[in-house]
mmCIF file of C-alpha atoms in Angstrom:
data_model
loop_
_atom_site.group_PDB
_atom_site.id
_atom_site.type_symbol
_atom_site.label_atom_id
_atom_site.label_comp_id
_atom_site.label_asym_id
_atom_site.label_seq_id
_atom_site.Cartn_x
_atom_site.Cartn_y
_atom_site.Cartn_z
ATOM 1 C CA MET A 949 0.088 -0.204 0.280
ATOM 2 C CA ASN A 950 1.352 3.519 -1.024
ATOM 3 C CA ILE A 951 0.203 6.102 1.565
ATOM 4 C CA THR A 952 0.793 9.852 1.279
ATOM 5 C CA ILE A 953 0.132 12.038 4.223
ATOM 6 C CA ILE A 954 -0.579 15.441 2.871
ATOM 7 C CA SER A 955 -0.443 18.374 5.476
ATOM 8 C CA VAL A 956 -0.556 22.132 5.168
ATOM 9 C CA GLY A 957 2.478 24.188 6.551
ATOM 10 C CA LYS A 958 6.286 23.182 7.255
ATOM 11 C CA LEU A 959 7.202 20.622 10.653
ATOM 12 C CA LYS A 960 9.349 22.511 12.537
ATOM 13 C CA GLU A 961 9.332 21.322 15.982
ATOM 14 C CA LYS A 962 11.600 18.682 16.173
ATOM 15 C CA TYR A 963 10.059 16.403 19.095
ATOM 16 C CA LEU A 964 7.563 15.885 16.454
ATOM 17 C CA LYS A 965 10.088 15.311 13.562
ATOM 18 C CA MET A 966 11.283 12.361 16.069
ATOM 19 C CA GLY A 967 8.422 11.248 16.385
ATOM 20 C CA ILE A 968 7.248 11.005 13.048
ATOM 21 C CA GLU A 969 10.429 10.038 11.363
ATOM 22 C CA GLU A 970 10.585 7.186 14.017
ATOM 23 C CA TYR A 971 6.513 5.679 13.114
ATOM 24 C CA VAL A 972 7.415 6.500 9.406
ATOM 25 C CA LYS A 973 10.720 4.017 9.685
ATOM 26 C CA ARG A 974 8.432 1.233 11.647
ATOM 27 C CA LEU A 975 6.092 1.320 8.808
ATOM 28 C CA GLY A 976 8.481 0.630 6.109
ATOM 29 C CA GLY A 977 7.713 -3.031 6.438
ATOM 30 C CA TYR A 978 3.915 -2.605 5.786
ATOM 31 C CA ALA A 979 3.359 0.300 3.687
ATOM 32 C CA LYS A 980 5.132 3.159 1.364
ATOM 33 C CA ILE A 981 4.488 6.576 3.484
ATOM 34 C CA ASP A 982 5.127 9.689 2.088
ATOM 35 C CA LEU A 983 5.031 12.922 3.872
ATOM 36 C CA VAL A 984 3.982 15.321 1.517
ATOM 37 C CA GLU A 985 3.574 19.596 2.746
ATOM 38 C CA VAL A 986 2.258 22.396 0.924
ATOM 39 C CA PRO A 987 3.060 26.284 2.197
ATOM 40 C CA ASP A 988 0.322 27.534 4.398
ATOM 41 C CA GLU A 989 -0.723 30.719 3.284
ATOM 42 C CA LYS A 990 0.418 33.464 5.446
ATOM 43 C CA ALA A 991 -2.568 35.718 6.918
ATOM 44 C CA PRO A 992 -2.865 38.051 9.764
ATOM 45 C CA GLU A 993 -4.335 36.969 13.029
ATOM 46 C CA GLN A 994 -7.930 38.285 12.394
ATOM 47 C CA LEU A 995 -9.344 37.697 9.010
ATOM 48 C CA SER A 996 -12.630 38.045 7.763
ATOM 49 C CA ASP A 997 -15.320 35.186 6.778
ATOM 50 C CA ALA A 998 -14.540 35.884 3.181
ATOM 51 C CA ASP A 999 -10.240 36.319 3.827
ATOM 52 C CA MET A 1000 -10.808 32.455 6.048
ATOM 53 C CA GLU A 1001 -12.469 31.542 2.653
ATOM 54 C CA ILE A 1002 -9.782 32.438 0.136
ATOM 55 C CA VAL A 1003 -7.067 31.157 2.722
ATOM 56 C CA LYS A 1004 -8.238 27.777 2.368
ATOM 57 C CA ARG A 1005 -9.272 28.207 -1.208
ATOM 58 C CA LYS A 1006 -5.303 28.577 -2.083
ATOM 59 C CA GLU A 1007 -4.133 26.013 0.609
ATOM 60 C CA GLY A 1008 -6.988 23.852 -0.901
ATOM 61 C CA ASP A 1009 -5.592 24.086 -4.056
ATOM 62 C CA ARG A 1010 -2.137 22.984 -3.024
ATOM 63 C CA ILE A 1011 -3.506 20.092 -1.654
ATOM 64 C CA LEU A 1012 -5.507 18.997 -4.659
ATOM 65 C CA ALA A 1013 -2.568 19.632 -6.905
ATOM 66 C CA LYS A 1014 -1.008 16.523 -4.633
ATOM 67 C CA ILE A 1015 -3.511 14.131 -5.134
ATOM 68 C CA ASN A 1016 -3.456 11.944 -8.135
ATOM 69 C CA ASP A 1017 -5.825 9.837 -10.008
ATOM 70 C CA GLY A 1018 -7.263 7.031 -8.454
ATOM 71 C CA THR A 1019 -5.998 7.938 -5.125
ATOM 72 C CA TYR A 1020 -8.215 7.216 -2.261
ATOM 73 C CA VAL A 1021 -8.774 10.220 0.003
ATOM 74 C CA ILE A 1022 -9.412 10.809 3.441
ATOM 75 C CA ALA A 1023 -9.707 13.893 5.204
ATOM 76 C CA LEU A 1024 -9.288 14.553 8.472
ATOM 77 C CA ALA A 1025 -12.111 16.571 9.343
ATOM 78 C CA LEU A 1026 -14.403 17.492 12.930
ATOM 79 C CA ASP A 1027 -17.576 16.404 10.759
ATOM 80 C CA GLY A 1028 -16.178 12.794 9.949
ATOM 81 C CA LYS A 1029 -16.403 9.714 11.414
ATOM 82 C CA MET A 1030 -14.707 8.919 14.743
ATOM 83 C CA LYS A 1031 -13.895 5.435 14.539
ATOM 84 C CA THR A 1032 -12.262 2.866 17.045
ATOM 85 C CA SER A 1033 -8.673 1.649 16.013
ATOM 86 C CA GLU A 1034 -9.923 -1.693 14.972
ATOM 87 C CA GLU A 1035 -12.561 0.054 12.744
ATOM 88 C CA MET A 1036 -9.403 1.908 11.504
ATOM 89 C CA ALA A 1037 -7.206 -1.486 10.684
ATOM 90 C CA ALA A 1038 -10.070 -2.890 9.181
ATOM 91 C CA ASP A 1039 -10.829 -0.006 6.711
ATOM 92 C CA LEU A 1040 -6.994 -0.076 5.881
ATOM 93 C CA GLU A 1041 -7.618 -3.731 5.104
ATOM 94 C CA ALA A 1042 -10.695 -3.605 2.994
ATOM 95 C CA LEU A 1043 -9.130 -1.136 0.854
ATOM 96 C CA MET A 1044 -5.982 -2.997 0.166
ATOM 97 C CA THR A 1045 -8.201 -6.334 -0.468
ATOM 98 C CA TYR A 1046 -10.111 -4.388 -2.885
ATOM 99 C CA GLY A 1047 -7.187 -2.961 -5.161
ATOM 100 C CA LYS A 1048 -7.046 0.271 -3.188
ATOM 101 C CA SER A 1049 -3.387 0.643 -3.481
ATOM 102 C CA LYS A 1050 -2.826 4.398 -2.788
ATOM 103 C CA VAL A 1051 -4.375 6.186 -0.074
ATOM 104 C CA ALA A 1052 -3.871 9.798 0.888
ATOM 105 C CA PHE A 1053 -4.483 11.791 4.313
ATOM 106 C CA VAL A 1054 -5.284 15.094 3.996
ATOM 107 C CA ILE A 1055 -4.594 17.138 7.199
ATOM 108 C CA GLY A 1056 -5.796 21.034 6.870
ATOM 109 C CA GLY A 1057 -4.227 24.279 8.133
ATOM 110 C CA SER A 1058 -5.018 26.100 11.217
ATOM 111 C CA LEU A 1059 -8.479 27.168 9.310
ATOM 112 C CA GLY A 1060 -9.106 23.873 8.276
ATOM 113 C CA LEU A 1061 -9.872 22.175 4.889
ATOM 114 C CA HIS A 1062 -11.402 24.140 2.071
ATOM 115 C CA THR A 1063 -15.092 22.676 0.603
ATOM 116 C CA ASP A 1064 -13.071 21.621 -2.715
ATOM 117 C CA VAL A 1065 -10.835 19.279 -0.510
ATOM 118 C CA LEU A 1066 -13.495 17.761 1.483
ATOM 119 C CA LYS A 1067 -15.536 16.722 -1.927
ATOM 120 C CA ARG A 1068 -12.977 15.242 -3.517
ATOM 121 C CA ALA A 1069 -12.537 12.935 -0.545
ATOM 122 C CA ASP A 1070 -13.830 9.453 -0.463
ATOM 123 C CA GLU A 1071 -14.373 9.996 3.271
ATOM 124 C CA LYS A 1072 -13.700 12.183 6.489
ATOM 125 C CA LEU A 1073 -12.417 11.248 9.124
ATOM 126 C CA CYS A 1074 -12.278 12.424 12.988
ATOM 127 C CA PHE A 1075 -9.991 11.848 15.638
ATOM 128 C CA GLY A 1076 -12.188 13.660 18.171
ATOM 129 C CA LYS A 1077 -14.031 17.019 19.019
ATOM 130 C CA MET A 1078 -11.159 18.626 20.265
ATOM 131 C CA THR A 1079 -8.869 20.726 18.390
ATOM 132 C CA LEU A 1080 -5.246 19.651 17.932
ATOM 133 C CA PRO A 1081 -2.244 21.910 16.437
ATOM 134 C CA HIS A 1082 -2.264 20.228 12.881
ATOM 135 C CA GLN A 1083 1.208 19.763 12.968
ATOM 136 C CA LEU A 1084 0.837 17.356 16.112
ATOM 137 C CA MET A 1085 -2.382 16.049 14.344
ATOM 138 C CA LYS A 1086 0.491 14.213 11.758
ATOM 139 C CA LEU A 1087 2.002 12.269 14.482
ATOM 140 C CA VAL A 1088 -0.957 10.801 16.269
ATOM 141 C CA LEU A 1089 -2.564 10.494 12.456
ATOM 142 C CA VAL A 1090 1.063 8.088 11.614
ATOM 143 C CA GLU A 1091 0.937 6.418 14.759
ATOM 144 C CA GLN A 1092 -2.671 5.005 14.185
ATOM 145 C CA ILE A 1093 -1.284 4.033 10.754
ATOM 146 C CA TYR A 1094 1.049 1.962 12.390
ATOM 147 C CA ARG A 1095 -1.021 0.956 14.756
ATOM 148 C CA SER A 1096 -3.487 -0.126 11.989
ATOM 149 C CA PHE A 1097 -0.866 -2.685 10.499
ATOM 150 C CA ARG A 1098 0.628 -4.188 13.691
ATOM 151 C CA ILE A 1099 -3.563 -5.137 14.592
ATOM 152 C CA ILE A 1100 -3.922 -6.260 10.668
ATOM 153 C CA LYS A 1101 -1.205 -8.676 11.047
ATOM 154 C CA GLY A 1102 -2.043 -9.778 14.213
ATOM 155 C CA GLU A 1103 1.502 -8.474 15.531
ATOM 156 C CA PRO A 1104 1.952 -7.488 19.377
ATOM 157 C CA TYR A 1105 1.554 -3.550 19.834
ATOM 158 C CA HIS A 1106 -2.382 -2.608 20.259
ATOM 159 C CA LYS A 1107 -3.425 -2.969 23.372
#
């Protein structure tokens, strides 16, 4: 399986980079992982609704440019479906079984994802109703992907 994680903004925090690199390394035996960062749109702290829409559209266009045809897209969104780790593993296994070998997870910027990205998504996934920094979300996501493969293979790790 080829998994791409597309996120907005450059990851700067060393501790997050180290955690993500560790899980990507662990995933090497299960899947090819490609981390793609698209630039975030520079914007002032206070934005009007129209300005927010412009920022999300520009970031969304950058995200969509990184998604290839035939890729199954999972957008991380607050209105997405919440799953257990076992459900996520079962869903990834089903994708592999039914020939969806290219999967892209999409993490938006601080304002979220533009509607065009959400429309392109085949499904929306939610990790909870709490707000998390999108950089931290990348670490949580890659850990859950690793956990999913361990569950699929029946290997110890998931407790």
